[in-house]
Short mmCIF file of C-alpha atoms and ligand atoms in Angstrom, two decimals:
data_model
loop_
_atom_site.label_atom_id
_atom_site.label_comp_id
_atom_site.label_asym_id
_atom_site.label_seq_id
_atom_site.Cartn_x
_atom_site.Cartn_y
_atom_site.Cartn_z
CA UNK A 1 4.82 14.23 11.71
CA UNK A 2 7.89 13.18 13.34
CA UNK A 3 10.71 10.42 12.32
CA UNK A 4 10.66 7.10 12.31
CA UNK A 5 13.01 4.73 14.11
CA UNK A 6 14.42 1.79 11.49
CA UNK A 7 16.40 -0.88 12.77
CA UNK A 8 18.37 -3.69 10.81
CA UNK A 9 17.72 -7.18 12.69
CA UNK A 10 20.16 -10.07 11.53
CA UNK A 11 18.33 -13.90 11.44
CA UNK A 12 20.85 -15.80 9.62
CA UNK A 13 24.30 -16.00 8.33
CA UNK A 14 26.41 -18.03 5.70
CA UNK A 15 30.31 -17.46 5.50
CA UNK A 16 30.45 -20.86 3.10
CA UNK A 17 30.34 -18.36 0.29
CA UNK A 18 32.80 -16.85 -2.49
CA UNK A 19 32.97 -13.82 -4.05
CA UNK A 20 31.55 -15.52 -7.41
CA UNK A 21 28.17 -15.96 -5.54
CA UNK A 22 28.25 -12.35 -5.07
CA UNK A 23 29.64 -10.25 -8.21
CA UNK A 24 28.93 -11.86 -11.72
CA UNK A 25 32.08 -9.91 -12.93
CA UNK A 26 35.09 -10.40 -10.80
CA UNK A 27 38.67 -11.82 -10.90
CA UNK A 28 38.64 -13.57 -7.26
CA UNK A 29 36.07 -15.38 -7.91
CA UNK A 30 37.18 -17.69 -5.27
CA UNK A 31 37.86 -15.47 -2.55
CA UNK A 32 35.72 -16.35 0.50
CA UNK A 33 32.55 -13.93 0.57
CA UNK A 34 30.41 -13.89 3.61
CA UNK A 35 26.54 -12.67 3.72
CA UNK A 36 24.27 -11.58 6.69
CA UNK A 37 20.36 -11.92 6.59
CA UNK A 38 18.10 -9.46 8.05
CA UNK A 39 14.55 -8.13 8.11
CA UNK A 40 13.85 -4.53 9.09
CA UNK A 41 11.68 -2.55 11.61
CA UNK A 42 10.45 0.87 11.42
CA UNK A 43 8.62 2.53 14.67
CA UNK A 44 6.92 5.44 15.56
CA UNK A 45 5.39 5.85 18.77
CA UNK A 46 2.60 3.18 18.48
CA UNK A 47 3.10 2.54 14.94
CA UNK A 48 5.16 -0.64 13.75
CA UNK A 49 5.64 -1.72 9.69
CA UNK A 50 8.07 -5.02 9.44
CA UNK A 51 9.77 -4.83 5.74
CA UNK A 52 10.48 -8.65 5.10
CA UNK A 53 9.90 -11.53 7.10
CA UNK A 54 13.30 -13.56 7.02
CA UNK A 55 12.78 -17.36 7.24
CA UNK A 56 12.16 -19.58 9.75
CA UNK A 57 13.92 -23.10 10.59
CA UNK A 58 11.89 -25.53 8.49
CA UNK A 59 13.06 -23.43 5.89
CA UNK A 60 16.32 -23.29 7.06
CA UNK A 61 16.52 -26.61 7.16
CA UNK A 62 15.20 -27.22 3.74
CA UNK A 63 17.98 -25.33 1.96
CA UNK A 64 20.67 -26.16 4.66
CA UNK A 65 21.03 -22.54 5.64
CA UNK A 66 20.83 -22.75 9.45
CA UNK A 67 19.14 -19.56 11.16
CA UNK A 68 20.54 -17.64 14.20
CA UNK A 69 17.35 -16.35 15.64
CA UNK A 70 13.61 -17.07 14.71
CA UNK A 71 11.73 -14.00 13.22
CA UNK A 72 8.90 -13.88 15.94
CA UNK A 73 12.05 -14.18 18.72
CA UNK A 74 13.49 -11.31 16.44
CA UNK A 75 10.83 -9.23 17.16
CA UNK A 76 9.85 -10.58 20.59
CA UNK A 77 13.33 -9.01 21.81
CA UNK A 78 11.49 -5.36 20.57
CA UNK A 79 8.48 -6.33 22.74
CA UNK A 80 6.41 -7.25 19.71
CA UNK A 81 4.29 -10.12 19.43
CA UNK A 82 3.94 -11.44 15.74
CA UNK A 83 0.29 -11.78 15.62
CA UNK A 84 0.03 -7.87 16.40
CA UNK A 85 1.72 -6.94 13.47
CA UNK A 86 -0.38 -5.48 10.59
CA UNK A 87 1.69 -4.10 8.29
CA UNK A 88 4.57 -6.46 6.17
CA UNK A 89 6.46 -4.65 3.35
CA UNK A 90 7.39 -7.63 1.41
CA UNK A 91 10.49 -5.75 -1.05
CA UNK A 92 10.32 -9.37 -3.24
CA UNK A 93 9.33 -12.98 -2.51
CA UNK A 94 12.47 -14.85 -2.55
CA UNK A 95 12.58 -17.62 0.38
CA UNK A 96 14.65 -15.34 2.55
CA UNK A 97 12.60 -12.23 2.72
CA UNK A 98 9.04 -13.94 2.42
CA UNK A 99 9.93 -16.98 4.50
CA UNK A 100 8.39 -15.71 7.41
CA UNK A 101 4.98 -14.60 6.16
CA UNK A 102 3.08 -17.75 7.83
CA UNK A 103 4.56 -16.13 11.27
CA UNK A 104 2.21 -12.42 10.63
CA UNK A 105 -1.13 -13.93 10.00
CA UNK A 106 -2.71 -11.07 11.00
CA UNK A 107 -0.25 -8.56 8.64
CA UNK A 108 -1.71 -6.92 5.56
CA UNK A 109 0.98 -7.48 2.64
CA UNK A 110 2.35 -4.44 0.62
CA UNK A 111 3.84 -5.76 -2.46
CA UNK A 112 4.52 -4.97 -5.90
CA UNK A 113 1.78 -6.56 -8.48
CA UNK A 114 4.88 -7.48 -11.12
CA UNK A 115 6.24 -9.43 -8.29
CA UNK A 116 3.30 -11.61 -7.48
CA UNK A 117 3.19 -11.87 -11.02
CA UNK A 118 6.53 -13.14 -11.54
CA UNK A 119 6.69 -15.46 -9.09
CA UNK A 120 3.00 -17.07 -9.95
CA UNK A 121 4.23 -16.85 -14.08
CA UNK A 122 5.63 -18.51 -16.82
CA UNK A 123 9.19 -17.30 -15.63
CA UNK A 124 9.15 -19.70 -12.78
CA UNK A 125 9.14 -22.44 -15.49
CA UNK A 126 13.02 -22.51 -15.39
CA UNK A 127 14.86 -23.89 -12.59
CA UNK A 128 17.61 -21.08 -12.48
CA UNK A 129 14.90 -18.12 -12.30
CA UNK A 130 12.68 -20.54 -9.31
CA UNK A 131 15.41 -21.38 -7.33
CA UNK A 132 15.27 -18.57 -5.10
CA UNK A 133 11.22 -18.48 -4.42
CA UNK A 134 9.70 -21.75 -2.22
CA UNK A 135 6.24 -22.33 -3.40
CA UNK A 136 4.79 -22.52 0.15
CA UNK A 137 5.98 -18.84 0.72
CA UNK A 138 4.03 -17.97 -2.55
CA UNK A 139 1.25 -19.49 -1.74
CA UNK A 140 1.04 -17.87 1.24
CA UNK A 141 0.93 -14.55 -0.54
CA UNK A 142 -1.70 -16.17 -2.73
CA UNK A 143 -3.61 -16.83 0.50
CA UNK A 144 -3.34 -13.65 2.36
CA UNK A 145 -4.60 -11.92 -1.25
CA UNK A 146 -7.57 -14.40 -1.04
CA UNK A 147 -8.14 -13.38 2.71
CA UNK A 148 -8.36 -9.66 1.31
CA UNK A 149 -4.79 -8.74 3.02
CA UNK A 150 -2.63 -7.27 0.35
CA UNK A 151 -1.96 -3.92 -1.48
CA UNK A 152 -0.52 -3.77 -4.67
CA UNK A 153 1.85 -1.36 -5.61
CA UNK A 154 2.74 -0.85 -9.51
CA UNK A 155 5.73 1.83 -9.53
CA UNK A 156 5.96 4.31 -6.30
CA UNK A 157 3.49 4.37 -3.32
CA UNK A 158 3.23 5.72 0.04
CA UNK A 159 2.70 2.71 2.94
CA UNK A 160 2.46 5.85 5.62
CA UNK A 161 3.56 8.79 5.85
CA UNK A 162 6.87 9.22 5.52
CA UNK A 163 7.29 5.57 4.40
CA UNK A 164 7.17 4.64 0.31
CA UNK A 165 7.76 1.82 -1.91
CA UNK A 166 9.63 2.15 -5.05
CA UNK A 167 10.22 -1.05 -7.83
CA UNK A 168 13.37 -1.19 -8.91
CA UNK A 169 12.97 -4.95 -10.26
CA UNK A 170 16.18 -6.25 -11.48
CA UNK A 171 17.07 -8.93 -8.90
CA UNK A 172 13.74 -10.30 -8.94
CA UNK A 173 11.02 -8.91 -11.65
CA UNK A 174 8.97 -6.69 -8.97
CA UNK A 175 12.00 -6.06 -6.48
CA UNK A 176 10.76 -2.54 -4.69
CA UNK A 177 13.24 -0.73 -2.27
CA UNK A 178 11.90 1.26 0.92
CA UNK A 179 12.61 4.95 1.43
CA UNK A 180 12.21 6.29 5.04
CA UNK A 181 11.97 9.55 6.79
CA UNK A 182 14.76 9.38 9.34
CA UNK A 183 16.45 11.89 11.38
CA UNK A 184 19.31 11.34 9.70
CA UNK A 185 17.53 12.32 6.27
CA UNK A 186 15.70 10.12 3.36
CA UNK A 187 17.38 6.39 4.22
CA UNK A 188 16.41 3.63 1.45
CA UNK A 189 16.19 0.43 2.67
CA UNK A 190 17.74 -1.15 -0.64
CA UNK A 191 17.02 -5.06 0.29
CA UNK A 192 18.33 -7.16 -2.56
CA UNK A 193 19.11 -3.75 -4.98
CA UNK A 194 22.24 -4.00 -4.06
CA UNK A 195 23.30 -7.23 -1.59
CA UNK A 196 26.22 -5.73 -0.75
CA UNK A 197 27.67 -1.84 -0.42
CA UNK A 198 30.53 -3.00 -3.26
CA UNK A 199 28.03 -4.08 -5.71
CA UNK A 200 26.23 -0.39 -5.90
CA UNK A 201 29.83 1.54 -5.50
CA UNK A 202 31.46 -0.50 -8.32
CA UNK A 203 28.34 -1.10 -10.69
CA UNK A 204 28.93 -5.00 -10.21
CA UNK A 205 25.47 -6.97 -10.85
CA UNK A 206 24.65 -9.95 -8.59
CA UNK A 207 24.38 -13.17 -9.93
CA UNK A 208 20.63 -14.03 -9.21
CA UNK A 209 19.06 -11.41 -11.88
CA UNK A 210 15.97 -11.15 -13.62
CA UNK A 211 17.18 -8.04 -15.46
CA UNK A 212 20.38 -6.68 -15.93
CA UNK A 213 19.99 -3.52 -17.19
CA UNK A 214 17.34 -2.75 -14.36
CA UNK A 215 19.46 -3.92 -11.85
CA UNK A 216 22.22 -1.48 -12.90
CA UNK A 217 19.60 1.15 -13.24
CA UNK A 218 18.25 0.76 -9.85
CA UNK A 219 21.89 1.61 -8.38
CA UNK A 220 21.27 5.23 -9.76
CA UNK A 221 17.46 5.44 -8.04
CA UNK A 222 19.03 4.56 -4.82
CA UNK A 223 21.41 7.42 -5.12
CA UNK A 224 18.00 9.52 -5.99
CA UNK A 225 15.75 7.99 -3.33
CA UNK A 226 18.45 9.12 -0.12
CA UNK A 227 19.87 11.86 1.42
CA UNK A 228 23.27 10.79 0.94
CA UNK A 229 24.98 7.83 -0.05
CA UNK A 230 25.54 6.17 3.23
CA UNK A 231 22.02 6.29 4.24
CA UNK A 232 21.20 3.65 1.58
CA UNK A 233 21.54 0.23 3.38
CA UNK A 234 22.36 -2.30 1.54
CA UNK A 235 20.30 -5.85 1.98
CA UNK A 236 22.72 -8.92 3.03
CA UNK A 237 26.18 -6.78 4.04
CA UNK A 238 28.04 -7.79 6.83
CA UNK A 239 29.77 -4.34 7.20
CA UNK A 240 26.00 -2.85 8.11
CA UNK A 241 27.00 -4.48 11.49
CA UNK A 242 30.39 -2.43 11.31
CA UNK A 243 28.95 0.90 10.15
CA UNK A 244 25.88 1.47 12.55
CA UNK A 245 25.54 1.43 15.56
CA UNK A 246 24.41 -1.69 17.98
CA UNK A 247 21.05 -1.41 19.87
CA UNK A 248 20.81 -4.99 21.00
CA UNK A 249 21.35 -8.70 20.38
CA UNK A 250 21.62 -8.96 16.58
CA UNK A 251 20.08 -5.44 16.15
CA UNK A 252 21.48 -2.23 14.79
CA UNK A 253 19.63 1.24 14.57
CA UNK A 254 20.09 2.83 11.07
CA UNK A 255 18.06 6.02 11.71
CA UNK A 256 20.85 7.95 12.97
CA UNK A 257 23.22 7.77 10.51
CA UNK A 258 26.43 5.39 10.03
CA UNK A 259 28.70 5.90 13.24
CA UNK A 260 31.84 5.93 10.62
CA UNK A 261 32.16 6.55 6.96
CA UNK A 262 31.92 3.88 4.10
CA UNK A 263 34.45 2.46 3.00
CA UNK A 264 35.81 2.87 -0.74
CA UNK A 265 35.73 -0.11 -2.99
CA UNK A 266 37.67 -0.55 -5.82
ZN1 ZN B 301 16.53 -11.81 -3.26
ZN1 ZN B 302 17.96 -11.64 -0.15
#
């Protein structure tokens, strides 16, 4: 079978951020820290899998995070209508990477079950562990399981070939990370495993954690799941848009490889 094409597409932005909302240990706390937002789209010939939805501008508006493109524009730019997609990796349900799920109506939902667990649990009791998850995405999930429209993953599974899931957890309790066959190699869509290239290089954890130790754990399985360290793309980092190339308005193509080498940190 041949490779698929994966491209990062940026929604949103927030630059009213510090390095303390990135890094739970770290001396400049107060350093300005900036953070991009994107969903991803893998392609092969005829076949199309979104992983994550973003949010759209109710949402948006809701937690005063402004959006820079709606998902189903996003897409629209690809020549994709959103009711045509069937197949939505979901990596967690936090507000910005299920926001969107209302827009695919017609998507089937690959999740992990320890997410949809967590995020319909006891955990969500406490403010600090909710604040990240809107109860209208959830319910949506809820929904779409009722409407016979989502696969459960508990560990590793294959979505298509060449395409698996993997739970890291961590960041959220059923977190799972995407590793694709490119022709660049084995690239692993990280998503919220590591937010930002700095916090994999220099083992820093990100605030918003379910689990500590599995979030530091799932820095090693990234390493495992690609070819090479600069084929794992981190979730919310701005320098994405530095390393790979552009393919469009607010879209970079990962499958090739990184145009330049990563940086070092530290
Ligand atoms: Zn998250
Ligand atoms: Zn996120």
């Amino acid at each position: 079978m041949s490779d698929w094409e994966v491209l990062a597409l940026r929604y949103a932005d927030r630059n009213a951020r510090v390095r303390g909302d990135s890094f739970i240990f770290d001396d400049d706390h107060a350093a300005p820290h900036p953070m991009d937002y994107f969903m991803w789209l893998l392609r092969r010939g005829q076949e199309v899998i979104l992983v994550d939805t973003g949010y759209d501008a109710s949402e948006g508006a809701r937690r005063d995070r402004p959006i820079l493109i709606d998902p189903r524009e996003a897409l629209a730019a690809h020549g994709l209508v959103a009711e045509d997609i069937g197949t939505v990796i979901v990596t967690h349900l936090h507000y910005d990477h299920a926001g969107g799920l209302h827009l695919f109506p017609n998507a089937t939902l690959h999740m992990q079950a320890s997410e949809m667990a967590y995020a319909t649990g006891p955990c969500m009791c406490h403010d600090a562990l909710r604040m990240p998850f809107t109860g209208e995405h959830i319910c949506e999930a809820v929904r779409r399981l009722y409407a016979g429209r989502v696969v459960f993953a508990e560990g590793d599974a294959e979505v298509a070939e060449g395409v698996t899931v993997h739970r890291i957890g961590g960041h959220s309790k059923g977190l799972q990370v995407v590793r694709v066959r490119t022709a660049a190699g084995w690239l692993c869509l990280a998503s919220d495993a590591t937010h930002f290239y700095e916090n994999m290089a220099l083992g820093k954890p990100f605030p918003i954690v379910a689990d500590v130790a599995e979030m530091l754990d799932g820095f090693a399985t990234l390493n495992r799941l690609a070819s090479a360290p600069e084929l794992i793309v981190p979730g919310h980092d701005p320098l994405v848009r530095d390393l790979f190339p552009q393919s469009g308005p607010e879209s970079w193509i990962l499958s090739n490889g990184p145009r330049k080498p990563l940086p070092t940190f530290g």
